[in-house]
Coordinates of C-alpha atoms in Angstrom, one line a residue:
M1202 CA 110.9 285.1 80.3
I1203 CA 112.6 283.2 77.5
F1204 CA 115.9 285.1 78.1
K1205 CA 116.2 283.5 81.5
T1206 CA 115.6 279.9 80.4
D1207 CA 118.4 277.4 80.3
G1208 CA 117.6 276.6 76.7
F1209 CA 118.1 280.2 75.6
K1210 CA 121.4 280.5 77.6
L1211 CA 122.6 277.3 76.0
A1212 CA 121.7 278.5 72.5
V1213 CA 123.6 281.8 73.2
A1214 CA 126.7 279.8 74.2
V1215 CA 126.5 277.7 71.1
L1216 CA 125.9 280.7 68.8
L1217 CA 128.9 282.4 70.3
G1218 CA 131.1 279.4 69.5
V1219 CA 129.7 279.4 65.9
L1220 CA 130.5 283.1 65.5
V1221 CA 134.1 282.6 66.7
F1222 CA 134.5 279.7 64.4
A1223 CA 133.2 281.8 61.4
L1224 CA 135.6 284.6 62.0
P1225 CA 138.5 284.8 59.5
R1226 CA 141.6 283.0 60.5
P1227 CA 144.9 284.9 60.4
E1228 CA 147.3 282.8 58.4
G1229 CA 150.4 284.8 59.3
T1230 CA 153.6 285.1 57.3
R1231 CA 156.1 283.1 59.4
F1232 CA 156.3 279.4 59.9
K1233 CA 158.6 277.1 61.9
I1234 CA 159.7 273.8 60.2
S1235 CA 161.4 271.2 62.3
G1236 CA 162.3 267.5 62.2
E1237 CA 164.4 265.4 59.9
G1238 CA 164.6 266.9 56.4
S1239 CA 163.6 270.4 57.4
G1240 CA 166.7 271.9 55.9
E1241 CA 166.0 270.1 52.6
L1242 CA 162.4 271.5 52.6
A1243 CA 163.7 275.0 53.3
Q1244 CA 166.0 274.9 50.3
A1245 CA 163.2 273.5 48.1
V1246 CA 160.9 276.4 48.8
S1247 CA 163.5 279.2 48.9
Q1248 CA 161.9 281.0 46.0
Y1249 CA 158.8 281.6 48.1
F1250 CA 160.3 281.9 51.6
S1251 CA 163.3 283.6 53.2
M1252 CA 164.9 281.4 55.8
A1253 CA 166.4 282.0 59.2
P1254 CA 167.5 279.4 61.8
A1255 CA 165.3 278.8 64.8
K1256 CA 166.4 278.6 68.4
E1257 CA 166.2 274.8 68.3
A1258 CA 168.9 273.0 66.4
G1259 CA 167.7 271.6 63.1
S1260 CA 164.7 274.0 62.9
Y1261 CA 164.2 276.9 60.7
I1262 CA 161.9 279.9 60.5
L1263 CA 160.5 280.6 57.0
E1264 CA 159.0 284.0 56.1
A1265 CA 156.8 284.3 53.1
K1266 CA 158.0 286.6 50.3
A1267 CA 154.5 287.1 48.9
P1268 CA 152.1 287.2 51.9
G1269 CA 148.5 286.3 50.9
S1270 CA 149.5 284.1 47.9
A1271 CA 148.7 280.4 47.8
E1272 CA 152.5 279.7 48.1
A1273 CA 152.7 281.6 51.4
R1274 CA 150.5 279.2 53.4
A1275 CA 151.3 276.4 55.9
D1276 CA 149.3 274.0 53.6
F1277 CA 151.7 274.7 50.8
L1278 CA 154.7 273.8 53.0
Q1279 CA 153.0 270.6 54.2
T1280 CA 152.0 269.6 50.7
H1281 CA 155.5 270.3 49.4
A1282 CA 157.0 268.2 52.3
G1283 CA 154.7 265.3 51.4
T1284 CA 155.7 265.6 47.7
L1285 CA 159.4 265.4 48.7
G1286 CA 158.7 262.4 51.0
L1287 CA 159.7 264.4 54.1
D1288 CA 156.9 263.1 56.3
Q1289 CA 158.9 263.8 59.5
V1290 CA 158.9 267.5 58.9
A1291 CA 156.5 269.4 61.2
V1292 CA 155.2 272.8 60.1
D1293 CA 154.1 275.2 63.0
Y1294 CA 152.6 278.7 62.8
V1295 CA 154.8 281.5 64.3
D1296 CA 152.7 284.6 63.9
G1297 CA 149.5 283.1 62.5
M1298 CA 146.7 280.9 63.9
S1299 CA 146.5 277.3 63.0
P1300 CA 143.2 275.7 62.1
K1301 CA 143.4 273.6 65.3
A1302 CA 143.9 276.8 67.4
K1303 CA 140.8 278.3 65.7
R1304 CA 138.7 275.3 66.5
F1305 CA 140.0 275.4 70.1
L1306 CA 139.0 279.1 70.5
S1307 CA 135.4 278.3 69.3
V1308 CA 135.2 275.6 71.9
L1309 CA 136.7 277.9 74.6
A1310 CA 134.1 280.6 73.8
V1311 CA 131.3 278.1 74.3
L1312 CA 132.7 276.7 77.5
I1313 CA 133.5 280.0 79.2
C1314 CA 130.0 281.1 78.4
L1315 CA 128.6 277.9 80.0
F1316 CA 130.9 278.2 83.0
V1317 CA 129.7 281.8 83.7
I1318 CA 126.0 281.6 83.1
E1319 CA 125.5 277.9 84.1
P1320 CA 122.6 276.7 81.9
I1321 CA 123.7 273.2 82.8
P1322 CA 125.5 271.9 85.9
L1323 CA 129.2 272.7 85.8
E1324 CA 130.1 269.0 86.2
I1325 CA 128.4 268.3 82.9
T1326 CA 130.0 271.3 81.3
A1327 CA 133.4 270.0 82.5
L1328 CA 132.6 266.6 80.9
L1329 CA 131.8 268.3 77.6
I1330 CA 135.3 269.8 77.5
G1331 CA 136.9 266.4 76.9
A1332 CA 134.1 265.3 74.5
S1333 CA 134.3 268.5 72.4
L1334 CA 138.1 268.4 72.2
V1335 CA 137.9 265.0 70.6
I1336 CA 134.9 265.7 68.3
L1337 CA 136.6 268.8 66.9
G1338 CA 139.9 267.0 66.3
I1339 CA 141.9 269.1 68.8
T1340 CA 143.3 266.1 70.6
D1341 CA 142.8 262.3 70.7
V1342 CA 140.8 260.4 73.3
K1343 CA 143.7 259.8 75.7
G1344 CA 144.8 263.5 75.5
A1345 CA 141.3 264.7 76.3
W1346 CA 140.4 262.4 79.2
G1347 CA 143.9 261.8 80.7
P1348 CA 144.0 265.2 82.5
Y1349 CA 140.8 264.2 84.4
M1350 CA 143.1 262.0 86.5
H1351 CA 146.0 264.4 86.5
P1352 CA 148.3 264.3 89.6
V1353 CA 146.9 267.7 90.5
V1354 CA 143.4 266.3 90.5
I1355 CA 144.5 263.5 92.9
F1356 CA 146.2 266.2 95.1
I1357 CA 142.9 268.1 95.3
M1358 CA 141.1 264.9 96.4
C1359 CA 143.7 264.5 99.1
C1360 CA 143.1 268.0 100.4
L1361 CA 139.3 267.5 100.4
I1362 CA 139.7 264.1 102.2
F1363 CA 142.0 265.7 104.8
A1364 CA 139.3 268.4 105.4
I1365 CA 136.7 265.6 105.8
A1366 CA 139.0 264.0 108.5
L1367 CA 139.6 267.3 110.4
D1368 CA 135.9 267.9 110.4
K1369 CA 134.9 264.4 111.5
V1370 CA 137.3 264.2 114.5
G1371 CA 136.4 267.8 115.6
L1372 CA 139.6 269.7 115.0
T1373 CA 137.9 272.3 112.8
K1374 CA 135.4 272.8 115.6
R1375 CA 138.3 273.6 118.0
L1376 CA 139.8 276.0 115.5
G1377 CA 136.4 277.7 115.0
Y1378 CA 135.9 278.0 118.8
Y1379 CA 139.4 279.4 119.2
I1380 CA 138.9 282.1 116.6
I1381 CA 135.5 283.0 118.0
K1382 CA 136.9 283.4 121.4
K1383 CA 139.5 285.8 120.0
A1384 CA 137.3 287.6 117.5
G1385 CA 133.9 287.5 119.1
N1386 CA 130.7 286.5 117.3
S1387 CA 131.1 288.9 114.4
V1388 CA 130.8 287.1 111.0
T1389 CA 133.0 289.8 109.4
R1390 CA 135.7 289.7 112.0
F1391 CA 135.7 285.8 112.0
T1392 CA 136.0 285.7 108.2
F1393 CA 138.8 288.2 108.1
I1394 CA 140.8 286.4 110.7
I1395 CA 140.5 282.9 109.2
A1396 CA 140.9 284.0 105.6
V1397 CA 143.9 286.3 106.2
G1398 CA 145.5 283.8 108.5
L1399 CA 145.2 280.9 106.1
G1400 CA 145.9 283.1 103.2
L1401 CA 149.3 284.1 104.6
A1402 CA 149.9 280.4 105.6
S1403 CA 149.4 279.6 101.9
S1404 CA 152.9 281.1 101.4
F1405 CA 154.3 278.0 103.1
M1406 CA 151.6 275.4 102.5
H1407 CA 149.5 274.5 99.5
D1408 CA 146.7 277.0 98.9
A1409 CA 144.2 274.2 98.2
A1410 CA 144.8 272.5 101.6
A1411 CA 144.6 275.9 103.4
C1412 CA 141.3 276.7 101.6
A1413 CA 139.8 273.2 102.4
I1414 CA 140.7 273.5 106.1
G1415 CA 139.2 277.0 106.3
I1416 CA 135.9 276.0 104.6
V1417 CA 135.2 273.0 106.8
T1418 CA 135.9 275.2 109.8
M1419 CA 133.4 277.8 108.6
L1420 CA 130.6 275.5 107.4
P1421 CA 129.4 274.2 110.8
L1422 CA 129.2 277.7 112.1
M1423 CA 127.4 279.0 109.0
R1424 CA 124.8 276.2 109.4
A1425 CA 124.5 276.8 113.1
V1426 CA 123.4 280.4 112.5
G1427 CA 121.3 279.7 109.4
I1428 CA 123.4 281.3 106.7
E1429 CA 121.8 280.0 103.5
P1430 CA 123.6 279.4 100.2
N1431 CA 123.7 282.1 97.6
T1432 CA 123.1 284.9 100.2
R1433 CA 125.6 287.8 100.3
T1434 CA 126.9 286.6 103.7
A1435 CA 127.5 283.1 102.3
K1436 CA 129.3 284.5 99.3
F1437 CA 131.5 286.8 101.4
M1438 CA 132.6 283.9 103.7
M1439 CA 133.0 281.2 101.0
L1440 CA 134.8 283.5 98.4
S1441 CA 137.1 285.2 100.9
L1442 CA 139.1 282.0 101.5
P1443 CA 140.0 281.0 98.0
F1444 CA 140.9 284.5 97.0
A1445 CA 143.1 285.0 100.1
C1446 CA 144.7 281.6 99.7
S1447 CA 145.5 282.3 96.0
C1448 CA 147.2 285.6 96.9
G1449 CA 149.2 284.1 99.7
G1450 CA 150.9 281.6 97.4
M1451 CA 153.1 284.4 95.9
G1452 CA 154.9 285.0 99.2
T1453 CA 157.6 282.3 98.9
L1454 CA 159.1 279.9 96.4
V1455 CA 157.2 277.0 97.9
G1456 CA 153.8 278.8 97.9
G1457 CA 153.0 277.6 94.4
G1458 CA 154.4 275.8 91.5
R1459 CA 154.3 279.0 89.4
C1460 CA 157.0 280.5 91.6
M1461 CA 159.2 277.5 91.3
V1462 CA 158.7 277.5 87.5
S1463 CA 159.4 281.2 87.2
A1464 CA 162.7 280.8 89.1
A1465 CA 163.7 277.7 87.1
F1466 CA 163.1 279.4 83.8
L1467 CA 165.0 282.4 84.8
K1468 CA 168.0 280.2 85.8
E1469 CA 167.7 278.2 82.6
F1470 CA 167.6 281.3 80.2
T1471 CA 169.9 283.7 82.0
G1472 CA 171.9 281.8 84.7
I1473 CA 170.4 284.2 87.3
E1474 CA 169.3 282.2 90.4
I1475 CA 166.6 283.5 92.8
T1476 CA 167.2 282.0 96.3
F1477 CA 164.4 281.1 98.7
F1478 CA 165.1 284.1 100.9
Q1479 CA 165.5 286.5 97.9
W1480 CA 162.0 285.5 96.7
I1481 CA 160.7 286.2 100.2
K1482 CA 162.4 289.6 100.3
Y1483 CA 161.0 290.7 96.9
C1484 CA 157.5 289.1 97.1
M1485 CA 156.4 288.6 100.6
P1486 CA 155.4 292.3 101.1
A1487 CA 153.1 292.0 98.1
A1488 CA 151.5 288.9 99.6
I1489 CA 151.1 290.5 103.0
I1490 CA 149.2 293.4 101.4
C1491 CA 147.3 291.5 98.7
V1492 CA 145.8 288.8 101.1
P1493 CA 143.9 291.2 103.3
A1494 CA 143.2 293.5 100.3
A1495 CA 141.5 290.5 98.6
V1496 CA 139.3 289.8 101.6
F1497 CA 138.4 293.5 101.9
L1498 CA 137.4 293.7 98.2
V1499 CA 135.2 290.6 98.7
Y1500 CA 133.7 292.3 101.7
L1501 CA 132.9 295.4 99.6
V1502 CA 131.3 293.4 96.8
Y1503 CA 129.3 291.0 99.0
R1504 CA 128.7 292.8 102.3
P1505 CA 127.5 290.3 104.9
D1506 CA 124.2 290.8 106.7
P1507 CA 125.0 292.1 110.2
K1508 CA 122.0 290.3 111.6
F1509 CA 124.0 287.0 111.6
K1510 CA 126.0 286.5 114.8
L1511 CA 128.1 283.4 115.3
P1512 CA 127.2 281.4 118.4
D1513 CA 128.8 282.1 121.8
F1514 CA 130.5 278.9 122.8
D1515 CA 130.8 278.3 126.5
E1516 CA 131.1 274.5 126.0
D1517 CA 134.3 273.0 127.3
L1518 CA 135.8 270.9 124.5
G1519 CA 138.1 269.1 126.9
P1520 CA 141.5 267.6 126.0
M1521 CA 142.1 266.3 122.5
T1522 CA 140.8 262.9 121.8
A1523 CA 142.9 260.0 120.4
A1524 CA 141.2 260.4 117.0
E1525 CA 142.1 264.1 116.9
K1526 CA 145.7 263.4 117.8
K1527 CA 146.0 260.7 115.2
A1528 CA 144.5 262.9 112.5
L1529 CA 146.7 265.8 113.4
V1530 CA 149.9 263.7 113.3
I1531 CA 149.1 262.1 110.0
I1532 CA 148.0 265.3 108.3
C1533 CA 151.0 267.2 109.7
L1534 CA 153.3 264.5 108.4
A1535 CA 151.7 264.8 105.0
F1536 CA 152.3 268.6 105.1
V1537 CA 155.9 268.0 106.0
T1538 CA 156.3 265.8 102.9
W1539 CA 154.7 268.5 100.8
L1540 CA 157.0 271.2 102.2
T1541 CA 160.1 269.0 101.6
K1542 CA 159.2 267.9 98.1
G1543 CA 162.3 269.6 96.8
L1544 CA 164.4 267.3 98.9
H1545 CA 162.8 263.9 98.3
G1546 CA 161.1 264.6 94.9
V1547 CA 157.9 262.5 95.6
H1548 CA 154.9 264.3 94.1
Y1549 CA 152.2 265.8 96.4
S1550 CA 149.6 263.4 95.1
V1551 CA 151.6 260.4 96.2
T1552 CA 152.5 261.5 99.7
G1553 CA 148.9 262.9 100.0
M1554 CA 147.3 259.5 99.1
I1555 CA 149.6 257.7 101.6
G1556 CA 148.3 260.1 104.2
V1557 CA 144.7 259.3 103.2
A1558 CA 145.5 255.5 103.4
C1559 CA 146.9 256.1 106.9
L1560 CA 143.8 257.9 108.0
V1561 CA 141.8 254.8 107.1
L1562 CA 144.3 252.3 108.4
F1563 CA 144.4 254.1 111.8
K1564 CA 140.6 254.3 111.9
V1565 CA 140.4 258.0 111.8
L1566 CA 138.1 257.7 108.7
R1567 CA 136.2 254.9 107.1
W1568 CA 135.9 254.5 103.4
R1569 CA 132.2 255.3 103.6
D1570 CA 133.0 258.7 105.2
I1571 CA 135.1 259.5 102.2
N1572 CA 132.6 258.2 99.7
D1573 CA 129.7 260.0 101.3
N1574 CA 131.4 263.4 101.8
L1575 CA 133.8 263.9 99.0
E1576 CA 132.6 266.1 96.1
W1577 CA 133.7 263.8 93.4
G1578 CA 132.2 265.9 90.7
T1579 CA 134.3 268.9 91.6
A1580 CA 137.5 267.0 92.1
L1581 CA 137.4 264.8 89.1
F1582 CA 135.3 266.6 86.5
I1583 CA 135.5 270.4 87.1
F1584 CA 139.1 270.8 87.8
G1585 CA 140.1 267.8 85.6
G1586 CA 138.2 269.4 82.7
G1587 CA 139.9 272.7 83.4
I1588 CA 143.3 271.1 83.1
S1589 CA 142.3 269.3 79.9
L1590 CA 141.2 272.7 78.5
G1591 CA 144.4 274.4 79.6
L1592 CA 146.6 271.7 78.1
A1593 CA 144.6 272.0 74.8
M1594 CA 145.2 275.7 74.8
G1595 CA 148.9 275.1 74.8
Y1596 CA 149.2 272.3 72.2
S1597 CA 146.6 273.6 69.9
G1598 CA 148.8 276.7 69.3
A1599 CA 146.2 279.2 70.6
A1600 CA 148.3 280.2 73.6
D1601 CA 151.4 280.8 71.4
Y1602 CA 149.4 282.8 69.0
F1603 CA 148.1 285.2 71.6
A1604 CA 151.5 285.5 73.3
N1605 CA 153.2 286.3 69.9
L1606 CA 150.4 288.8 69.1
F1607 CA 150.3 290.5 72.5
F1608 CA 154.0 290.9 73.6
P1609 CA 155.3 292.9 70.5
L1610 CA 152.7 295.6 71.5
I1611 CA 154.6 296.3 74.7
Q1612 CA 158.1 295.8 73.4
G1613 CA 160.4 298.9 73.5
K1614 CA 158.3 300.8 76.1
G1615 CA 160.4 300.2 79.2
W1616 CA 160.4 297.9 82.2
L1617 CA 157.1 299.1 83.7
V1618 CA 155.0 298.6 80.6
L1619 CA 156.7 295.3 80.0
F1620 CA 156.0 294.3 83.6
V1621 CA 152.3 295.4 83.5
G1622 CA 151.8 293.6 80.2
V1623 CA 153.3 290.3 81.5
A1624 CA 151.3 290.6 84.7
V1625 CA 148.0 291.2 82.9
F1626 CA 148.5 288.5 80.3
G1627 CA 149.6 286.1 83.0
A1628 CA 146.6 286.8 85.2
L1629 CA 144.2 286.4 82.2
V1630 CA 145.8 283.2 80.7
T1631 CA 146.1 281.4 84.1
N1632 CA 142.3 281.3 84.3
A1633 CA 142.1 278.9 81.4
M1634 CA 145.2 276.9 82.1
A1635 CA 147.3 276.0 85.2
N1636 CA 149.4 278.8 86.5
V1637 CA 152.5 276.7 86.2
A1638 CA 151.7 276.2 82.5
A1639 CA 151.0 279.9 82.1
A1640 CA 154.4 280.8 83.6
A1641 CA 156.1 278.1 81.4
L1642 CA 154.4 279.5 78.3
I1643 CA 155.1 283.2 78.8
L1644 CA 158.6 283.3 80.3
P1645 CA 160.4 281.8 77.3
I1646 CA 158.9 284.6 75.2
V1647 CA 159.4 287.6 77.5
I1648 CA 162.9 286.9 79.0
P1649 CA 164.7 287.4 75.6
M1650 CA 162.6 290.6 75.1
A1651 CA 163.7 291.9 78.5
Q1652 CA 167.3 291.1 77.7
L1653 CA 167.1 292.9 74.3
E1654 CA 165.7 296.0 76.0
G1655 CA 168.2 296.0 78.9
V1656 CA 165.5 295.2 81.5
N1657 CA 166.5 292.9 84.4
P1658 CA 164.7 289.6 83.5
M1659 CA 164.4 288.9 87.2
I1660 CA 161.7 291.6 87.3
L1661 CA 159.6 289.7 84.8
A1662 CA 160.1 286.3 86.4
L1663 CA 159.1 287.6 89.8
G1664 CA 156.2 289.5 88.4
L1665 CA 154.8 286.6 86.5
G1666 CA 155.1 284.3 89.5
M1667 CA 153.1 286.7 91.5
A1668 CA 150.5 287.8 88.9
T1669 CA 149.6 284.2 88.0
S1670 CA 148.2 284.0 91.6
F1671 CA 145.2 286.0 90.5
A1672 CA 143.2 283.2 88.8
M1673 CA 139.9 284.7 90.0
L1674 CA 137.7 284.8 86.9
L1675 CA 136.6 281.2 86.5
V1676 CA 135.9 278.3 88.9
I1677 CA 138.4 276.2 87.0
G1678 CA 141.1 278.9 87.4
C1679 CA 142.8 277.3 90.4
P1680 CA 142.2 274.6 93.0
P1681 CA 140.9 276.9 95.8
N1682 CA 138.2 278.2 93.5
A1683 CA 137.1 274.7 92.6
I1684 CA 137.2 273.5 96.3
A1685 CA 135.1 276.4 97.5
Y1686 CA 132.6 276.0 94.6
S1687 CA 132.1 272.3 95.5
Y1688 CA 130.1 273.3 98.6
K1689 CA 127.5 275.0 96.4
Y1690 CA 127.2 278.2 98.5
F1691 CA 127.7 280.5 95.5
K1692 CA 127.2 280.3 91.8
S1693 CA 130.0 280.3 89.2
S1694 CA 128.8 283.7 87.9
D1695 CA 129.2 285.1 91.5
L1696 CA 132.9 284.2 91.4
T1697 CA 133.3 285.7 87.9
R1698 CA 131.5 288.9 88.9
L1699 CA 133.7 289.3 91.9
G1700 CA 136.9 288.4 89.9
L1701 CA 136.1 291.1 87.4
V1702 CA 136.4 293.6 90.3
V1703 CA 139.2 292.0 92.4
T1704 CA 141.6 291.0 89.6
P1705 CA 142.3 294.5 88.2
A1706 CA 142.4 296.0 91.7
L1707 CA 144.9 293.4 92.9
L1708 CA 147.0 293.9 89.8
L1709 CA 147.1 297.7 90.5
I1710 CA 148.1 297.0 94.1
L1711 CA 150.8 294.6 92.9
V1712 CA 152.2 297.1 90.5
G1713 CA 152.2 299.8 93.3
V1714 CA 154.0 297.5 95.8
V1715 CA 156.5 296.5 93.2
Y1716 CA 157.2 300.0 92.1
T1717 CA 157.9 301.2 95.6
W1718 CA 159.3 298.2 97.4
W1719 CA 161.6 297.1 94.6
K1720 CA 162.9 300.6 94.2
V1721 CA 163.8 300.6 97.9
L1722 CA 165.7 297.3 97.4
G1723 CA 167.4 298.7 94.3
L1724 CA 166.0 296.0 91.9
I1725 CA 164.5 298.7 89.6

């Protein structure tokens, strides 16, 4: 059937982008002018705009006196600034959508469609992100391709290489044997134990590393019992890990950058500081409940075939070999540097790559092992493209437009509605941009709203840090998704279908835990 052909799917994606591009663009009535000469411009157009100072010094918010007229548009302000020779003045939309944001949204519509229905390989779709951003004038060449070598991309490569080393020396085999001895040969029980265990460990170690270790432990066992890619059993095993590891990150401040950013913004805007142990007290119960809940929801959607039984291992693995010990020491040291980043300030990617170099220098790995086993397409293209797309969402103005459009709808309705609104918006936005960036985008908007309504802003900072853990709709949503996808045991659409079920369910659980636990603690 023509409807199932890749050409038809591609045409649908392009048509969707054209439709979004053809929709009318809301110009808005308020504009921010900034830069040298902005005050002079504000005075010059005072007959058309009323003026109010912006938060930033030297910036002003202009509101059109006659919305819809030619003199109430950003173009008019830019032209007037040029006429006055005020080339340094920047004009930004406050409640409208800029032409650049409109072009971005049309690109986003096409790309999300391609990511879900996969008419072409995701690696090629990811490369089209950078190309389309340049062709449509959303960013320059450097801005489009630079994120493909973003420090987070390097960090993901480190995690994948560590997983290759653990697999090569046999440590993942030991872990698999250990779990099977405890859990028996049930696929379901094995998956629950390893996914929940590493998910909770993600509160203290990076979720990408935990996910990579879990997958390379699972893969030999899956192959040994003949679990084929794209079967329900394969999807259950390979999707449980990234979902559990994403949820686990909310448990502590070091579980994910979004937690740190949320705490930092709260301190910056309000002076309220959340300590490491306060974060654990408020958020760890949610992580402890959400991690097994996520695995259980994956189980309900992709029930494994009970005919598969993991092998009974009677083999004596003997004492650890020298290669195992060297790999364990080097990788543990790398983990220590990641956990103590707050003390030494060296980025995860730098200490991770030093660890990779040590693995080669101490002959745990050879370069050919890395070159032959690393999923370069996933590490460099898919996640790098996702970062490029997320950054473009921010600087094109599209993210600001939706934030300013969305949050006034929940203003004045109490802490619970505000919390739910922030959590839902955070969980959705973080699928198209890094969760750290999502937290950095939303908090500066909602913290002043909370203060105006008499709501404790700590509630929103904690809530956003937790909700941005639910990047479960797209492969590019977070590193664990991209790492799991790289092994090709499920399709991108399988993850999206699951995410549509799991994300709202986990948000409901999160709200329920918060409503009860925080009431016990007296936070609400």
